[in-house]
Every structure is written in structure tokens, then in C-alpha cells.
Amino acid sequence: MSLEQVPKITPFLTFDRQQWAALRKSVPLKLTEQDLKPLLGFNEDLSLEEVSTIYLPLARLINYYIDENLKRQEVLHKFLDVESPKVPYIISLTGSVSVGKSTSARILQALLSEWPEKRKVDLITTDGFLYPLKTLQERNLMKKKGFPESYDIHRLIEFVSDIKSGKRHVKAPIYSHLTYDIIPHKFNEVDQPDIVILEGLNMLQSGMNYPHSPHNVFVSDFVDFSIYVDADETLLKSWYINRFLKFRRSAFSNPDSYFHHYSKLSETEAIQTASTIWDEINGLNLRQNILPSRERANLILVKGEDHAIETVKLRK
């Protein structure tokens, strides 16, 4: 048998759109076009057909996992002879800048909140655990924003540990994309929800990314189900540039925006600037820190040119 004939060993089952859509079964779609519109990202035009084809089967799968998780908790607490605290089921969602993580997270939140009965589903982005702008400037990390060293990983792990322990009124800092900084004295509060969705660049990263992590513990140690949203880097760069151009005509024009100076660029200058930012920061971070963690996910959603999911890979 030649090397070409050796079957590839993989820990994933692979589905095309049609195969994955069939796993929706008879689950109804409760979202409407009106519901969907505020969930979409700035540079995406995702349809209800995409929700039905990709996200309804995924929500159905996650609910099966949640049911099994609750049973395991009951067994453990019965064995330990202790009362069962309310512990949220934690879903992490990660991938590159510009891949559409936030949209995927918001759609999942909307679907899981209504299924099968009403559940409290909190969505937290890890942007809030970036160091403040002043700290990044002092540490010469402005061109490393989004890299592992730009996060207060101790604080992030403490936050995830607290919610996984069933603690009440756990606070997460809030990040402003307008000011490019943490908002002082403002927090999102997590108070024993049924599900927590954590969305960010660093959900699957481990010891090689965070050599100084407290007690050698990582965010992924507290996650019950992990999702990686994937796309070819040429597409990611193109989407990033297109998003930059749209921001240049909208959000960047706000005088309070940290990037207000970019609004004065010509289109040619803006394209070159966005391309350079991608090559020197976002693309580099993708290759060094984000992409190497992809195979650790429980599920990989692979996007094509129009932002639609073409392939779903589910860990066996």
C-alpha cells in the first residue's frame, strides 16, 4: 500500500451542509428575519436558511450534551453526598479575527435560550479581560493586542473558575470597541445562568501560549463544549479589509473613536493600512496562537467565501 492509499486518521466526523442539515430532524425554527437582524455582525449577511441548516442541528446536539452533563453532575453529587449547586454549562467559541465569532455566539445564545424550555444563557466576550490600554502601552504591547500576553489571564481564569463553581454575581469587565479600551467601573454580571457562552480569540490556548498561567490551569479546563469557527486565511484577510473599509465610513468617523484618524484615509490608503495590520498583527496571531489550537475543539465550523458554513467537523 502506497502512502497515498493509507487512510487518514482523524478524531473528527466530517459532514457537508446537506448531511449536517438532516440532523436538525423536526426541530422548529423560532427565529424570524426580524429576530435575526440584530444578531448579525457588521460585515455579514447571514440568512435564516443558514440558521436552519447549521445552527439548529448544533443547538440540538448541545442540548443532548447538556442533558448528559446534568446526569453526570447528579451522579457525582450523590456519590459525594452533597447538595447540587447550580453550575452553568460552559460553551466556548473561538476563531480568528473577522471570522464571525460574535455572530455565531449571538445566534447560539438566541436558539439555546428558547430550547427546549426557556433557559438563561449569558454571553461573555473575553475582550473584557484584555489589559487596559494604558497597561498595553506601558508594556509595549499595542502591536500584540489579542496575543496571549495582552490578556489578564489570571483574572480570566478566576472568572471562569468562579462561574463553574456556581458562585453568584460574578463580574466580567466590559470592553469598548469605540475607545479601544476597558470601560472603567462597568461590568457584566453572571448570576448562575443555565448556560454561559464564552467568545474570544483565546478559548482553546494552553501552556505553550500561557507559560505563566496560575497553577497550570487554562480556560479550556472549565469548558464543557468548544467550537472553532474556521476559514482560509485569504478569506479572513479579505473580510478584515472589507470590514475596515466599512468602519472607515461609519464607526471611525465618530470623533470619540480611537481609530478616528483612519476615517481620513483614501480608499487605497485604507486598504493598504488594513492589509498591513492583518499581516503584522492579526494574521501573525492567527498562525502563531489561534490556528494551532483548532484541533482541540469539539466542533469545527468551516466557512466558505460567502461566510456560509461549508463543512462541519464533530469530534468522535
Coordinates of C-alpha atoms in Angstrom, one line a residue:
M1 CA 0.0 0.0 0.0
S2 CA 1.4 3.4 -1.0
L3 CA 1.4 6.4 1.3
E4 CA -1.3 7.9 -0.8
Q5 CA -3.5 4.9 -0.1
V6 CA -3.1 5.0 3.7
P7 CA -6.4 6.2 5.2
K8 CA -6.1 9.4 7.1
I9 CA -6.6 9.0 10.9
T10 CA -8.7 11.8 12.3
P11 CA -10.6 12.3 15.6
F12 CA -13.4 14.1 13.7
L13 CA -16.5 13.1 11.8
T14 CA -17.0 15.3 8.8
F15 CA -20.3 16.5 7.4
D16 CA -21.2 18.6 4.4
R17 CA -24.1 21.1 4.6
Q18 CA -26.8 18.6 3.5
Q19 CA -25.6 15.8 5.8
W20 CA -25.5 18.2 8.8
A21 CA -28.8 19.8 8.0
A22 CA -30.5 16.4 8.1
L23 CA -29.6 16.2 11.8
R24 CA -31.9 19.0 12.6
K25 CA -34.7 16.4 12.4
S26 CA -38.1 18.1 13.2
V27 CA -36.8 20.9 15.4
P28 CA -38.8 24.1 14.5
L29 CA -37.1 27.4 13.8
K30 CA -38.5 30.1 16.1
L31 CA -36.3 32.9 15.0
T32 CA -37.7 35.4 12.4
E33 CA -35.9 37.7 10.0
Q34 CA -36.7 40.5 12.5
D35 CA -35.1 38.5 15.3
L36 CA -32.0 37.7 13.2
K37 CA -31.1 41.2 12.0
P38 CA -29.7 42.5 15.3
L39 CA -27.7 39.3 15.8
L40 CA -25.6 39.8 12.6
G41 CA -22.1 41.2 12.6
F42 CA -21.1 44.4 10.9
N43 CA -19.8 42.6 7.8
E44 CA -22.2 39.6 7.5
D45 CA -25.4 38.9 5.7
L46 CA -26.4 35.6 7.2
S47 CA -29.8 34.1 6.3
L48 CA -32.4 32.2 8.2
E49 CA -31.6 29.2 5.9
E50 CA -28.1 29.2 7.4
V51 CA -29.5 29.2 10.9
S52 CA -31.8 26.3 10.0
T53 CA -29.0 24.3 8.2
I54 CA -26.1 24.8 10.6
Y55 CA -27.2 26.3 13.9
L56 CA -30.4 24.3 14.7
P57 CA -28.6 20.9 14.4
L58 CA -25.8 22.3 16.6
A59 CA -28.3 23.6 19.2
R60 CA -30.0 20.1 19.2
L61 CA -26.6 18.4 19.7
I62 CA -25.6 20.8 22.5
N63 CA -28.9 20.1 24.3
Y64 CA -28.2 16.4 24.3
Y65 CA -24.7 17.1 25.8
I66 CA -26.3 19.4 28.5
D67 CA -28.7 16.6 29.5
E68 CA -25.8 14.2 29.8
N69 CA -23.8 16.7 31.8
L70 CA -26.7 17.2 34.3
K71 CA -26.9 13.5 34.8
R72 CA -23.2 13.2 35.5
Q73 CA -23.4 16.0 38.0
E74 CA -26.2 14.2 39.8
V75 CA -24.1 11.0 40.0
L76 CA -21.1 12.9 41.3
H77 CA -23.1 14.8 44.0
K78 CA -24.9 11.6 45.0
F79 CA -21.5 9.8 45.4
L80 CA -20.1 12.7 47.4
D81 CA -23.3 13.0 49.4
V82 CA -23.5 16.8 48.9
E83 CA -26.2 19.2 47.7
S84 CA -26.0 20.1 44.0
P85 CA -25.0 23.7 43.4
K86 CA -26.3 25.2 40.1
V87 CA -23.4 25.0 37.8
P88 CA -23.6 26.6 34.3
Y89 CA -22.8 24.6 31.2
I90 CA -19.9 26.5 29.5
I91 CA -19.6 26.7 25.8
S92 CA -16.5 28.3 24.3
L93 CA -16.5 29.8 20.8
T94 CA -13.2 30.8 19.1
G95 CA -11.5 31.5 15.8
S96 CA -9.7 34.3 14.0
V97 CA -10.4 38.0 14.0
S98 CA -13.1 38.7 11.3
V99 CA -14.3 35.1 11.0
G100 CA -17.7 36.0 12.5
K101 CA -17.4 34.5 16.1
S102 CA -19.6 37.1 17.6
T103 CA -22.5 36.4 15.2
S104 CA -22.2 32.7 15.8
A105 CA -22.2 33.3 19.5
R106 CA -25.3 35.5 19.4
I107 CA -27.3 33.1 17.2
L108 CA -26.4 30.2 19.6
Q109 CA -27.5 32.3 22.5
A110 CA -30.8 33.1 20.9
L111 CA -31.5 29.5 20.0
L112 CA -30.4 27.9 23.3
S113 CA -32.4 30.5 25.3
E114 CA -35.7 29.1 23.9
W115 CA -34.9 25.4 23.7
P116 CA -36.4 23.1 24.8
E117 CA -37.7 25.3 27.5
K118 CA -36.6 28.9 28.4
R119 CA -33.1 28.9 29.7
K120 CA -30.9 31.7 31.0
V121 CA -28.0 32.0 28.6
D122 CA -25.3 34.6 29.2
L123 CA -22.8 35.6 26.6
I124 CA -19.4 36.9 27.7
T125 CA -16.6 38.1 25.4
T126 CA -13.0 37.8 26.6
D127 CA -12.2 41.2 25.2
G128 CA -13.1 42.5 28.6
F129 CA -10.1 40.6 30.0
L130 CA -7.5 42.4 27.8
Y131 CA -5.2 44.7 29.8
P132 CA -6.3 48.4 29.8
L133 CA -4.9 50.5 27.0
K134 CA -2.5 52.3 29.4
T135 CA -1.0 49.0 30.6
L136 CA -0.6 47.7 27.0
Q137 CA 1.2 51.0 26.1
E138 CA 3.4 50.8 29.2
R139 CA 4.4 47.2 28.3
N140 CA 4.9 48.0 24.6
L141 CA 2.1 45.5 23.7
M142 CA 0.0 47.7 21.3
K143 CA 1.1 45.6 18.3
K144 CA 0.4 42.5 20.3
K145 CA -3.2 43.2 21.2
G146 CA -5.1 40.0 21.0
F147 CA -2.0 37.9 21.6
P148 CA -1.8 35.8 24.8
E149 CA 0.4 38.3 26.6
S150 CA -2.1 41.1 26.1
Y151 CA -4.7 39.4 28.4
D152 CA -5.0 39.4 32.2
I153 CA -5.1 35.6 32.1
H154 CA -5.1 35.3 35.9
R155 CA -8.3 37.4 36.1
L156 CA -9.9 35.5 33.2
I157 CA -9.3 32.1 34.7
E158 CA -10.5 33.3 38.1
F159 CA -13.7 34.5 36.5
V160 CA -14.3 31.2 34.6
S161 CA -13.5 29.2 37.8
D162 CA -15.9 31.2 39.8
I163 CA -18.9 30.7 37.5
K164 CA -18.0 27.0 37.1
S165 CA -18.1 26.7 40.9
G166 CA -21.6 28.0 41.0
K167 CA -20.7 31.3 42.6
R168 CA -23.3 34.2 42.3
H169 CA -22.9 37.7 41.0
V170 CA -19.6 37.1 39.2
K171 CA -18.4 40.2 37.4
A172 CA -16.7 40.4 33.9
P173 CA -15.1 43.7 32.7
I174 CA -16.6 45.3 29.6
Y175 CA -14.6 46.3 26.6
S176 CA -15.4 49.2 24.2
H177 CA -14.6 48.9 20.6
L178 CA -15.2 52.6 20.2
T179 CA -12.5 53.7 22.7
Y180 CA -10.4 50.5 22.2
D181 CA -10.2 50.1 25.9
I182 CA -11.8 48.6 29.0
I183 CA -14.7 50.7 30.3
P184 CA -13.8 51.7 33.9
H185 CA -16.1 50.6 36.7
K186 CA -18.6 48.8 34.4
F187 CA -19.2 45.1 34.4
N188 CA -21.4 42.3 33.1
E189 CA -22.7 40.2 35.9
V190 CA -23.1 36.4 35.7
D191 CA -25.5 35.1 38.3
Q192 CA -25.9 31.3 38.0
P193 CA -27.3 31.1 34.4
D194 CA -28.0 27.7 32.9
I195 CA -25.5 28.2 30.1
V196 CA -22.5 30.6 29.6
I197 CA -21.1 31.2 26.1
L198 CA -17.5 32.5 26.2
E199 CA -16.5 34.1 22.9
G200 CA -12.9 35.2 22.1
L201 CA -9.6 34.5 20.5
N202 CA -8.1 32.6 23.4
M203 CA -10.5 29.9 24.4
L204 CA -8.5 26.8 23.4
Q205 CA -5.0 28.1 24.0
S206 CA -2.9 26.2 26.6
G207 CA 0.5 26.1 28.2
M208 CA 2.6 26.9 25.1
N209 CA 0.6 30.2 24.9
Y210 CA 0.4 31.0 28.6
P211 CA 3.6 29.7 30.2
H212 CA 2.9 31.7 33.4
S213 CA -0.8 30.6 33.8
P214 CA -1.7 30.3 37.5
H215 CA -1.4 26.7 38.8
N216 CA -1.0 25.5 35.1
V217 CA -4.8 25.9 34.7
F218 CA -6.3 27.1 31.4
V219 CA -9.7 28.4 30.3
S220 CA -10.4 25.2 28.3
D221 CA -10.2 23.2 31.6
F222 CA -13.5 24.7 32.6
V223 CA -15.3 24.4 29.2
D224 CA -17.8 21.7 28.5
F225 CA -18.1 22.1 24.8
S226 CA -15.8 24.1 22.4
I227 CA -16.4 25.4 18.9
Y228 CA -13.8 26.7 16.5
V229 CA -15.0 28.8 13.5
D230 CA -12.6 28.3 10.7
A231 CA -11.9 29.8 7.3
D232 CA -8.9 30.0 4.9
E233 CA -6.6 32.9 5.8
T234 CA -7.0 34.5 2.3
L235 CA -10.8 34.8 3.1
L236 CA -10.1 36.1 6.6
K237 CA -7.8 38.8 5.4
S238 CA -10.3 39.8 2.7
W239 CA -13.2 40.0 5.2
Y240 CA -11.0 42.0 7.6
I241 CA -10.2 44.6 4.9
N242 CA -13.8 44.9 3.9
R243 CA -14.8 45.4 7.5
F244 CA -12.1 48.0 7.9
L245 CA -13.4 49.9 4.9
K246 CA -17.0 49.8 6.3
F247 CA -15.8 51.0 9.7
R248 CA -13.9 53.8 8.0
R249 CA -17.1 55.1 6.6
S250 CA -19.1 54.7 9.8
A251 CA -17.7 54.0 13.3
F252 CA -14.3 55.5 12.6
S253 CA -16.0 58.8 11.7
N254 CA -17.0 59.2 15.3
P255 CA -14.6 61.8 16.9
D256 CA -14.6 59.7 20.1
S257 CA -13.3 56.6 18.2
Y258 CA -9.8 55.5 18.9
F259 CA -9.4 55.0 15.1
H260 CA -10.9 58.3 14.1
H261 CA -7.7 59.2 12.2
Y262 CA -8.3 56.3 9.8
S263 CA -11.6 57.9 8.6
K264 CA -9.4 60.5 6.8
L265 CA -7.6 57.9 4.7
S266 CA -8.4 57.4 1.0
E267 CA -9.8 54.0 0.0
T268 CA -6.4 53.0 -1.4
E269 CA -4.6 54.1 1.8
A270 CA -7.3 52.3 3.9
I271 CA -6.8 49.1 2.0
Q272 CA -3.1 49.2 2.4
T273 CA -3.4 50.1 6.1
A274 CA -5.8 47.2 6.8
S275 CA -3.6 44.8 4.9
T276 CA -0.6 45.8 6.9
I277 CA -2.4 45.5 10.2
W278 CA -3.5 42.0 9.1
D279 CA 0.0 40.9 8.1
E280 CA 1.7 42.3 11.1
I281 CA -0.8 41.6 13.9
N282 CA -4.0 39.6 13.2
G283 CA -2.6 37.2 10.7
L284 CA 0.5 36.6 12.8
N285 CA -1.6 36.0 15.9
L286 CA -3.8 33.5 13.9
R287 CA -0.8 31.5 12.7
Q288 CA 1.1 31.6 16.0
N289 CA -1.6 31.2 18.6
I290 CA -5.1 30.6 17.3
L291 CA -4.9 28.2 14.4
P292 CA -2.6 25.7 16.3
S293 CA -5.5 25.3 18.9
R294 CA -8.1 24.4 16.3
E295 CA -7.8 20.6 16.6
R296 CA -8.6 20.8 20.3
A297 CA -12.1 21.9 19.6
N298 CA -15.2 19.6 20.0
L299 CA -16.6 21.0 16.8
I300 CA -15.2 23.0 13.8
L301 CA -17.4 25.1 11.5
V302 CA -15.6 25.7 8.2
K303 CA -16.7 28.7 6.3
G304 CA -16.5 29.4 2.5
E305 CA -16.3 32.6 0.6
D306 CA -19.8 33.9 1.3
H307 CA -19.5 33.4 5.1
A308 CA -21.7 30.2 4.8
I309 CA -20.6 27.1 6.6
E310 CA -19.5 24.5 4.1
T311 CA -18.2 21.7 6.4
V312 CA -18.9 20.7 10.0
K313 CA -16.3 18.6 11.8
L314 CA -17.5 16.9 15.0
R315 CA -15.1 15.2 17.5
K316 CA -15.9 11.5 17.7

